[in-house]
């Protein structure tokens, strides 16, 4: 194990009666990129917290570069060259990009330290994400989630006193568009070639297959299988993770809605040679294009147009929202799961101006069962759920409401394949009952669930693709226009 950057043996960790890790062996060699996959709750995040030193296991042994480290901690891990980019970003929103960088480097102190931090992070951003458009003085809270993720990644790869030996990347592309994701994956391969090891976690299985040297599949707190990346394909990974048949993964149901009533109608200004948009009852409409080109803003307009007049946009039914950035725009962190799910259904659970606890419990339990929200008690805090189950709670909130139109802002970002397949089934089932879905997603594979896809560029619709026209090539061509 002398060539191993980290080597963990028989690592176990329990939270009460839940065995998060059940004797896991995990090794990362020098100059190796290891892909780690598994459904939410499989133990990936717990294992990474152990590797990062933020969580001490109940049992096990660990070596760093072949040497035992008895007092392994965050400080020790950082000193030994372990860096982390966790799925839930850790930047301070009230500080600038440079100030956030200075916080993570103990060598950046005294006069001129802010300027040095600015130079360090700007140089790394230029190296990883050419054309990023981020300045060191920008306040992080004012930036899009995609740019915040770029900063988090760049900061992890910046060196100061301690050299970098291992970088943990937990869903690093979840908020990035296709172009930025490609830039990051290319940089990861360059870093590995320069003997920086990486642990790469992603629910986008093609990224794992294409960008890693070895893959470890976890299930129920243990390693289910592992091997060279080239020995796997997508269907094999899905089967190893959850045992889902190949035909279910690709099951897409398309329908004809030509006679269904129009629920969302966008008519562009007179004289503007851009496409209009319609969303009919029972349709699943996709929005695509490069990130931050108006997709999220269009969803906000649809939500607002249900309550107030919009000269170009007509919405004829109630709207509910499923947010993608669940920590900022989705969950109420101080509330229970039940309160988070039922807040959009106040009319249904209110009797004589008072909330009926019985009705509230009935709604919560019905959607807990239907969406398989993994919790023993819906009155537990929402933050007691895994990320995927928090996202299920947001879907439950929207679907339990009286809304006939559901707008979804990249809601499956960072969600495991098992949860995705469950939610896809629910979306198609609800669309079959007549609900309309308008779905912005950065994942091309998800667009295959849609009846029609509108591509946006600079806030305007530039292409409308039928289901049989939906492809990565057509979307990229439309996104770049003549530049393609």
Coordinates of C-alpha atoms in Angstrom, one line a residue:
X1 CA 0.0 0.0 0.0
X2 CA 3.0 2.3 -0.2
X3 CA 1.8 3.8 -3.4
X4 CA -1.7 4.5 -2.0
X5 CA -2.6 8.1 -1.2
X6 CA -5.2 6.8 1.2
X7 CA -6.1 3.3 2.2
X8 CA -9.1 2.6 4.5
X9 CA -9.8 -0.9 5.8
X10 CA -13.0 -2.2 7.5
X11 CA -14.4 1.2 8.1
X12 CA -17.7 1.2 10.0
X13 CA -19.9 4.0 11.0
X14 CA -23.4 4.0 12.6
X15 CA -25.9 6.7 13.3
X16 CA -28.2 5.2 16.0
X17 CA -29.6 2.1 14.5
X18 CA -28.6 3.0 10.9
X19 CA -25.4 1.4 9.7
X20 CA -24.1 4.0 7.2
X21 CA -20.8 2.1 6.6
X22 CA -20.6 -1.6 7.2
X23 CA -16.9 -2.5 7.0
X24 CA -15.8 -0.7 3.9
X25 CA -12.4 -1.2 2.2
X26 CA -11.4 1.8 0.1
X27 CA -8.1 2.7 -1.5
X28 CA -7.0 5.5 -3.9
X29 CA -3.6 5.1 -5.6
X30 CA -1.3 7.9 -6.5
X31 CA -2.2 9.5 -9.9
X32 CA -5.6 7.7 -10.1
X33 CA -9.1 8.9 -10.5
X34 CA -11.6 6.7 -8.7
X35 CA -15.3 7.0 -9.5
X36 CA -17.7 6.4 -6.6
X37 CA -21.3 5.6 -7.4
X38 CA -24.4 4.4 -5.6
X39 CA -27.9 5.5 -4.8
X40 CA -28.6 8.1 -2.1
X41 CA -28.1 6.5 1.3
X42 CA -25.6 4.0 -0.1
X43 CA -22.9 5.4 2.1
X44 CA -20.9 7.5 -0.4
X45 CA -21.1 10.8 1.5
X46 CA -20.4 9.2 4.9
X47 CA -17.3 7.5 3.4
X48 CA -16.1 10.8 1.9
X49 CA -16.5 12.6 5.2
X50 CA -14.3 9.9 6.7
X51 CA -11.7 10.4 4.0
X52 CA -11.9 14.2 4.5
X53 CA -11.5 13.9 8.3
X54 CA -14.8 15.6 9.0
X55 CA -16.3 12.4 10.5
X56 CA -14.5 9.9 12.7
X57 CA -15.5 6.2 12.1
X58 CA -16.6 3.8 14.8
X59 CA -14.1 1.2 13.6
X60 CA -11.5 0.6 11.0
X61 CA -7.9 1.4 10.0
X62 CA -6.6 4.1 7.7
X63 CA -3.2 4.8 6.2
X64 CA -2.1 8.0 4.3
X65 CA 0.8 7.3 1.9
X66 CA 1.4 4.0 3.6
X67 CA 1.7 5.5 7.1
X68 CA -0.9 5.1 9.9
X69 CA -2.4 8.4 11.1
X70 CA -4.0 7.8 14.5
X71 CA -5.4 11.3 15.0
X72 CA -6.9 11.8 11.6
X73 CA -8.9 15.0 11.4
X74 CA -9.9 17.8 9.0
X75 CA -6.7 19.8 9.9
X76 CA -4.6 16.6 9.5
X77 CA -6.2 15.7 6.2
X78 CA -5.7 19.2 4.8
X79 CA -2.0 19.1 5.9
X80 CA -1.6 15.8 4.2
X81 CA -3.0 17.2 1.0
X82 CA -6.6 16.1 1.0
X83 CA -9.1 18.7 -0.5
X84 CA -12.8 18.4 -0.8
X85 CA -15.6 19.9 -3.0
X86 CA -18.8 18.6 -1.4
X87 CA -22.2 18.6 -3.1
X88 CA -23.6 21.3 -0.7
X89 CA -21.3 24.2 -1.4
X90 CA -19.5 25.7 1.6
X91 CA -18.7 29.3 0.4
X92 CA -19.6 32.2 2.5
X93 CA -22.2 34.1 0.5
X94 CA -21.5 37.5 2.1
X95 CA -17.8 37.4 1.2
X96 CA -16.0 38.0 -2.1
X97 CA -14.4 35.3 -4.2
X98 CA -10.9 36.4 -3.0
X99 CA -12.0 36.5 0.7
X100 CA -13.4 33.0 0.4
X101 CA -10.1 31.8 -1.0
X102 CA -8.1 33.5 1.7
X103 CA -10.2 31.6 4.3
X104 CA -9.1 28.2 3.0
X105 CA -5.4 29.0 3.0
X106 CA -3.6 29.4 6.3
X107 CA -0.6 30.9 4.5
X108 CA -2.6 33.9 3.2
X109 CA -2.3 36.3 6.2
X110 CA -1.2 39.9 6.6
X111 CA -0.8 42.8 4.3
X112 CA -1.5 42.0 0.6
X113 CA -3.0 38.6 1.4
X114 CA -6.3 39.5 -0.3
X115 CA -4.5 40.4 -3.5
X116 CA -2.5 37.2 -3.4
X117 CA -5.8 35.2 -2.8
X118 CA -7.3 37.0 -5.8
X119 CA -4.3 36.1 -8.0
X120 CA -4.4 32.5 -6.9
X121 CA -8.0 31.8 -7.5
X122 CA -8.2 33.9 -10.7
X123 CA -5.3 32.0 -12.1
X124 CA -6.9 28.6 -11.3
X125 CA -10.3 29.7 -12.6
X126 CA -8.6 30.7 -15.9
X127 CA -6.8 27.3 -16.0
X128 CA -9.9 25.2 -15.4
X129 CA -12.8 27.3 -16.8
X130 CA -11.5 29.6 -19.6
X131 CA -14.0 32.5 -20.2
X132 CA -15.6 32.0 -16.7
X133 CA -16.4 35.7 -16.3
X134 CA -15.7 35.7 -12.5
X135 CA -13.8 38.5 -10.7
X136 CA -12.0 38.2 -7.4
X137 CA -14.0 41.1 -5.9
X138 CA -17.4 39.6 -6.8
X139 CA -19.6 38.8 -3.8
X140 CA -20.4 35.1 -3.9
X141 CA -24.0 35.5 -3.0
X142 CA -24.6 37.6 -6.1
X143 CA -23.3 34.9 -8.4
X144 CA -25.2 32.0 -10.1
X145 CA -25.0 28.6 -8.5
X146 CA -22.9 27.5 -11.5
X147 CA -20.3 30.2 -10.9
X148 CA -20.3 29.4 -7.2
X149 CA -19.5 25.8 -8.1
X150 CA -16.7 26.9 -10.4
X151 CA -15.2 28.9 -7.5
X152 CA -15.5 25.9 -5.1
X153 CA -13.7 23.6 -7.6
X154 CA -11.0 26.1 -8.4
X155 CA -10.4 26.8 -4.7
X156 CA -9.9 23.1 -4.0
X157 CA -7.1 22.9 -6.6
X158 CA -5.2 25.9 -5.4
X159 CA -2.0 25.2 -3.5
X160 CA -0.4 27.2 -0.7
X161 CA 1.9 25.7 1.9
X162 CA 0.7 22.1 1.7
X163 CA 0.8 20.3 -1.7
X164 CA -2.4 18.7 -3.1
X165 CA -2.4 14.9 -3.2
X166 CA -6.1 14.0 -3.3
X167 CA -9.2 16.0 -4.3
X168 CA -12.7 14.8 -3.5
X169 CA -15.2 16.0 -6.1
X170 CA -18.7 15.3 -5.0
X171 CA -21.2 16.1 -7.8
X172 CA -18.8 18.8 -9.2
X173 CA -20.8 19.2 -12.5
X174 CA -24.3 19.3 -11.0
X175 CA -24.7 23.0 -11.5
X176 CA -22.5 23.4 -14.6
X177 CA -23.6 23.5 -18.2
X178 CA -22.3 21.1 -20.8
X179 CA -19.4 23.4 -21.8
X180 CA -18.2 24.1 -18.2
X181 CA -18.6 20.4 -17.3
X182 CA -16.4 19.4 -20.3
X183 CA -13.8 22.0 -19.2
X184 CA -13.7 20.5 -15.7
X185 CA -13.5 16.9 -16.8
X186 CA -10.6 17.7 -19.1
X187 CA -8.8 19.5 -16.3
X188 CA -9.4 16.5 -13.9
X189 CA -7.6 14.2 -16.5
X190 CA -4.7 16.7 -16.7
X191 CA -4.5 16.9 -12.9
X192 CA -4.4 13.1 -12.6
X193 CA -1.7 13.0 -15.3
X194 CA 0.3 15.3 -13.0
X195 CA -0.1 12.7 -10.1
X196 CA -2.9 14.5 -8.3
X197 CA -5.4 11.8 -7.3
X198 CA -9.2 12.3 -7.4
X199 CA -12.3 10.7 -6.1
X200 CA -15.1 11.6 -8.5
X201 CA -18.7 11.2 -7.4
X202 CA -21.5 11.8 -10.0
X203 CA -25.0 10.6 -10.7
X204 CA -24.2 11.3 -14.4
X205 CA -22.9 7.9 -15.1
X206 CA -21.4 8.8 -18.5
X207 CA -19.1 11.2 -16.7
X208 CA -17.9 8.5 -14.4
X209 CA -17.4 6.0 -17.2
X210 CA -15.5 8.5 -19.4
X211 CA -13.4 10.3 -16.8
X212 CA -12.2 7.8 -14.2
X213 CA -9.7 4.9 -14.1
X214 CA -11.5 2.7 -11.6
X215 CA -15.1 2.6 -10.3
X216 CA -16.3 1.6 -6.9
X217 CA -20.1 0.9 -6.6
X218 CA -21.6 1.2 -3.1
X219 CA -24.9 -0.2 -1.9
X220 CA -26.4 -0.2 1.6
X221 CA -23.2 1.0 3.3
X222 CA -20.9 -1.6 1.6
X223 CA -18.9 -2.0 -1.6
X224 CA -21.1 -3.9 -4.0
X225 CA -18.5 -4.2 -6.8
X226 CA -15.5 -2.5 -8.2
X227 CA -13.2 -2.7 -11.2
X228 CA -11.5 -0.8 -14.1
X229 CA -13.9 1.8 -15.6
X230 CA -13.5 0.3 -19.1
X231 CA -15.0 -3.0 -17.8
X232 CA -18.4 -1.3 -17.1
X233 CA -21.1 0.3 -19.1
X234 CA -24.1 2.3 -18.0
X235 CA -26.5 -0.6 -17.7
X236 CA -24.0 -2.6 -15.7
X237 CA -23.6 0.2 -13.2
X238 CA -27.3 0.7 -12.8
X239 CA -27.7 -3.1 -12.2
X240 CA -24.9 -3.1 -9.7
X241 CA -26.4 -0.1 -7.9
X242 CA -30.1 -1.0 -7.7
X243 CA -30.9 -3.9 -10.0
X244 CA -33.1 -1.9 -12.4
X245 CA -33.6 -3.8 -15.7
X246 CA -32.2 -2.1 -18.8
X247 CA -35.5 -1.8 -20.4
X248 CA -36.9 0.3 -17.6
X249 CA -34.0 2.7 -17.8
X250 CA -34.9 3.5 -21.4
X251 CA -38.7 3.3 -21.0
X252 CA -40.1 6.5 -22.5
X253 CA -43.8 7.0 -23.1
X254 CA -44.8 9.6 -25.7
X255 CA -48.3 10.8 -26.3
X256 CA -50.3 12.9 -28.8
X257 CA -51.7 16.1 -27.2
X258 CA -52.7 18.0 -30.3
X259 CA -56.3 18.4 -29.1
X260 CA -55.5 19.1 -25.5
X261 CA -56.2 22.6 -24.1
X262 CA -53.2 25.0 -24.0
X263 CA -52.1 25.8 -20.4
X264 CA -49.0 27.9 -21.1
X265 CA -48.8 30.1 -24.2
X266 CA -45.8 32.4 -25.0
X267 CA -46.1 34.7 -27.9
X268 CA -43.0 36.8 -28.7
X269 CA -43.2 40.5 -29.4
X270 CA -44.4 41.5 -32.9
X271 CA -41.5 41.7 -35.3
X272 CA -39.2 39.5 -33.3
X273 CA -38.3 36.5 -35.5
X274 CA -38.1 34.0 -32.7
X275 CA -40.2 31.0 -31.8
X276 CA -43.3 30.9 -29.7
X277 CA -44.0 28.3 -27.0
X278 CA -47.1 26.2 -26.1
X279 CA -47.6 23.7 -23.3
X280 CA -50.8 21.7 -23.4
X281 CA -52.6 19.6 -20.8
X282 CA -50.7 16.3 -20.3
X283 CA -47.5 17.4 -21.9
X284 CA -44.0 17.3 -20.5
X285 CA -42.2 20.3 -22.0
X286 CA -38.4 20.5 -21.8
X287 CA -36.3 23.7 -21.7
X288 CA -32.6 23.4 -22.7
X289 CA -29.7 25.4 -24.0
X290 CA -26.5 26.7 -22.4
X291 CA -26.8 27.5 -18.7
X292 CA -28.1 30.9 -17.6
X293 CA -29.6 31.7 -21.0
X294 CA -33.1 32.5 -19.5
X295 CA -34.5 29.0 -18.7
X296 CA -34.9 29.7 -15.0
X297 CA -36.2 33.2 -15.7
X298 CA -38.9 31.7 -18.0
X299 CA -40.0 29.4 -15.3
X300 CA -40.3 32.3 -12.9
X301 CA -42.4 34.2 -15.5
X302 CA -44.7 31.2 -15.8
X303 CA -45.2 31.1 -12.1
X304 CA -45.9 34.9 -11.9
X305 CA -48.2 34.9 -14.9
X306 CA -50.6 32.6 -13.1
X307 CA -51.3 35.5 -10.7
X308 CA -50.7 38.6 -12.7
X309 CA -50.9 39.8 -16.3
X310 CA -48.0 39.2 -18.7
X311 CA -48.4 40.7 -22.2
X312 CA -46.5 37.9 -23.9
X313 CA -47.3 35.0 -21.6
X314 CA -50.7 33.5 -20.8
X315 CA -51.1 30.9 -18.1
X316 CA -54.5 29.3 -17.5
X317 CA -54.1 27.2 -14.4
X318 CA -52.4 27.2 -11.0
X319 CA -48.6 26.7 -10.9
X320 CA -46.4 24.9 -8.4
X321 CA -42.6 25.0 -8.4
X322 CA -39.9 22.3 -7.8
X323 CA -36.7 24.1 -7.2
X324 CA -33.3 22.6 -8.1
X325 CA -31.2 24.6 -5.6
X326 CA -33.1 23.0 -2.7
X327 CA -31.0 24.7 0.0
X328 CA -31.5 28.2 -1.3
X329 CA -34.9 28.0 -3.0
X330 CA -36.5 24.8 -1.9
X331 CA -36.7 23.5 1.7
X332 CA -37.6 25.4 4.8
X333 CA -34.7 24.2 6.9
X334 CA -36.2 24.7 10.3
X335 CA -39.5 22.9 9.4
X336 CA -40.4 19.2 9.6
X337 CA -40.7 17.0 6.5
X338 CA -44.5 17.1 6.9
X339 CA -44.6 20.9 7.1
X340 CA -42.4 21.2 4.0
X341 CA -44.6 18.9 2.0
X342 CA -48.0 20.3 3.1
X343 CA -47.3 24.1 2.8
X344 CA -48.5 24.3 -0.8
X345 CA -51.8 22.5 0.2
X346 CA -53.1 24.8 2.9
X347 CA -56.5 25.1 1.3
X348 CA -56.9 21.3 1.3
X349 CA -55.9 20.9 4.9
X350 CA -57.6 23.9 6.4
X351 CA -61.0 23.7 8.1
X352 CA -62.7 26.8 9.5
X353 CA -59.4 28.8 9.2
X354 CA -57.5 26.1 11.2
X355 CA -55.1 23.5 9.9
X356 CA -56.5 20.0 10.3
X357 CA -53.7 17.9 11.7
X358 CA -55.5 14.8 10.5
X359 CA -55.7 16.0 6.9
X360 CA -52.1 17.2 7.0
X361 CA -51.0 13.8 8.2
X362 CA -53.0 12.0 5.5
X363 CA -51.4 14.1 2.8
X364 CA -47.9 13.6 4.2
X365 CA -48.3 9.9 4.6
X366 CA -49.9 9.4 1.1
X367 CA -47.0 11.1 -0.6
X368 CA -44.4 9.5 1.7
X369 CA -45.6 6.1 0.4
X370 CA -46.0 7.2 -3.2
X371 CA -42.6 8.8 -3.6
X372 CA -40.9 6.4 -1.2
X373 CA -39.5 9.2 1.0
X374 CA -37.2 7.3 3.3
X375 CA -38.0 8.4 6.8
X376 CA -39.5 6.7 9.9
X377 CA -41.5 9.8 10.8
X378 CA -42.7 12.7 8.6
X379 CA -42.4 15.0 11.7
X380 CA -38.6 14.6 11.6
X381 CA -36.7 17.7 10.5
X382 CA -36.4 18.1 6.7
X383 CA -32.6 18.2 7.0
X384 CA -32.6 14.7 8.5
X385 CA -33.2 13.4 5.0
X386 CA -30.6 12.7 2.4
X387 CA -30.3 15.1 -0.5
X388 CA -32.4 12.8 -2.8
X389 CA -35.1 12.4 -0.3
X390 CA -35.2 16.2 0.3
X391 CA -35.8 16.5 -3.4
X392 CA -38.6 14.0 -3.2
X393 CA -40.2 16.1 -0.5
X394 CA -40.1 19.1 -2.9
X395 CA -41.8 17.0 -5.6
X396 CA -44.4 15.9 -3.0
X397 CA -45.1 19.5 -2.1
X398 CA -45.8 20.4 -5.7
X399 CA -47.7 17.2 -6.7
X400 CA -49.8 17.3 -3.5
X401 CA -51.1 20.8 -4.4
X402 CA -54.0 21.7 -6.6
X403 CA -51.6 23.0 -9.3
X404 CA -52.2 21.7 -12.8
X405 CA -48.9 23.1 -14.1
X406 CA -45.6 22.0 -12.5
X407 CA -42.5 24.0 -13.4
X408 CA -39.2 22.3 -12.5
X409 CA -35.9 24.1 -12.4
X410 CA -33.2 21.4 -12.9
X411 CA -34.7 19.5 -10.0
X412 CA -32.7 16.3 -10.4
X413 CA -29.3 17.9 -10.1
X414 CA -27.1 15.7 -7.9
X415 CA -29.9 13.1 -7.4
X416 CA -29.0 9.4 -7.7
X417 CA -30.2 7.2 -10.5
X418 CA -32.7 5.2 -8.4
X419 CA -34.5 8.4 -7.2
X420 CA -34.5 9.8 -10.7
X421 CA -36.2 6.7 -12.2
X422 CA -38.8 6.8 -9.4
X423 CA -39.5 10.4 -10.1
X424 CA -39.6 10.0 -13.9
X425 CA -42.3 7.4 -13.4
X426 CA -44.3 9.7 -11.2
X427 CA -44.0 12.6 -13.7
X428 CA -45.2 10.4 -16.6
X429 CA -48.0 9.1 -14.5
X430 CA -49.2 12.6 -13.5
X431 CA -48.8 13.8 -17.1
X432 CA -51.0 10.9 -18.1
X433 CA -53.7 12.3 -15.7
X434 CA -53.5 15.7 -17.5
X435 CA -51.0 17.7 -15.6
X436 CA -48.6 19.9 -17.5
X437 CA -44.8 19.9 -16.7
X438 CA -42.3 22.5 -17.9
X439 CA -38.9 21.1 -17.1
X440 CA -35.6 22.8 -17.3
X441 CA -32.7 20.3 -17.1
X442 CA -29.0 20.4 -17.9
X443 CA -29.0 16.6 -18.5
X444 CA -29.6 15.6 -22.1
X445 CA -30.8 12.1 -21.0
X446 CA -33.6 13.7 -19.0
X447 CA -34.9 15.5 -22.0
X448 CA -35.8 12.1 -23.5
X449 CA -38.8 12.1 -21.1
X450 CA -40.2 15.2 -22.8
X451 CA -42.8 15.4 -25.6
X452 CA -41.1 18.6 -26.9
X453 CA -38.0 20.7 -26.1
X454 CA -37.5 24.4 -26.5
X455 CA -33.9 25.6 -26.7
X456 CA -33.2 29.1 -25.3
X457 CA -30.4 31.5 -26.2
X458 CA -30.0 34.9 -24.7
X459 CA -33.4 34.6 -23.1
X460 CA -35.3 33.8 -26.3
X461 CA -36.6 30.6 -27.7
X462 CA -34.5 29.7 -30.8
X463 CA -35.6 26.2 -31.5
X464 CA -38.5 23.8 -30.9
X465 CA -37.6 20.1 -31.1
X466 CA -40.2 17.3 -31.4
X467 CA -39.5 14.2 -29.3
X468 CA -37.9 12.4 -32.3
X469 CA -35.6 15.4 -32.9
X470 CA -34.2 15.6 -29.3
X471 CA -30.5 14.9 -29.4
X472 CA -27.3 16.4 -28.0
X473 CA -26.2 17.4 -31.5
X474 CA -29.5 19.3 -32.2
X475 CA -29.5 21.0 -28.9
X476 CA -25.9 22.2 -29.1
X477 CA -26.4 23.4 -32.7
X478 CA -29.4 25.4 -31.6
X479 CA -27.6 26.7 -28.5
X480 CA -24.7 28.2 -30.5
X481 CA -26.7 29.2 -33.6
X482 CA -24.5 29.9 -36.6
X483 CA -21.4 29.4 -34.4
X484 CA -22.1 25.7 -34.4

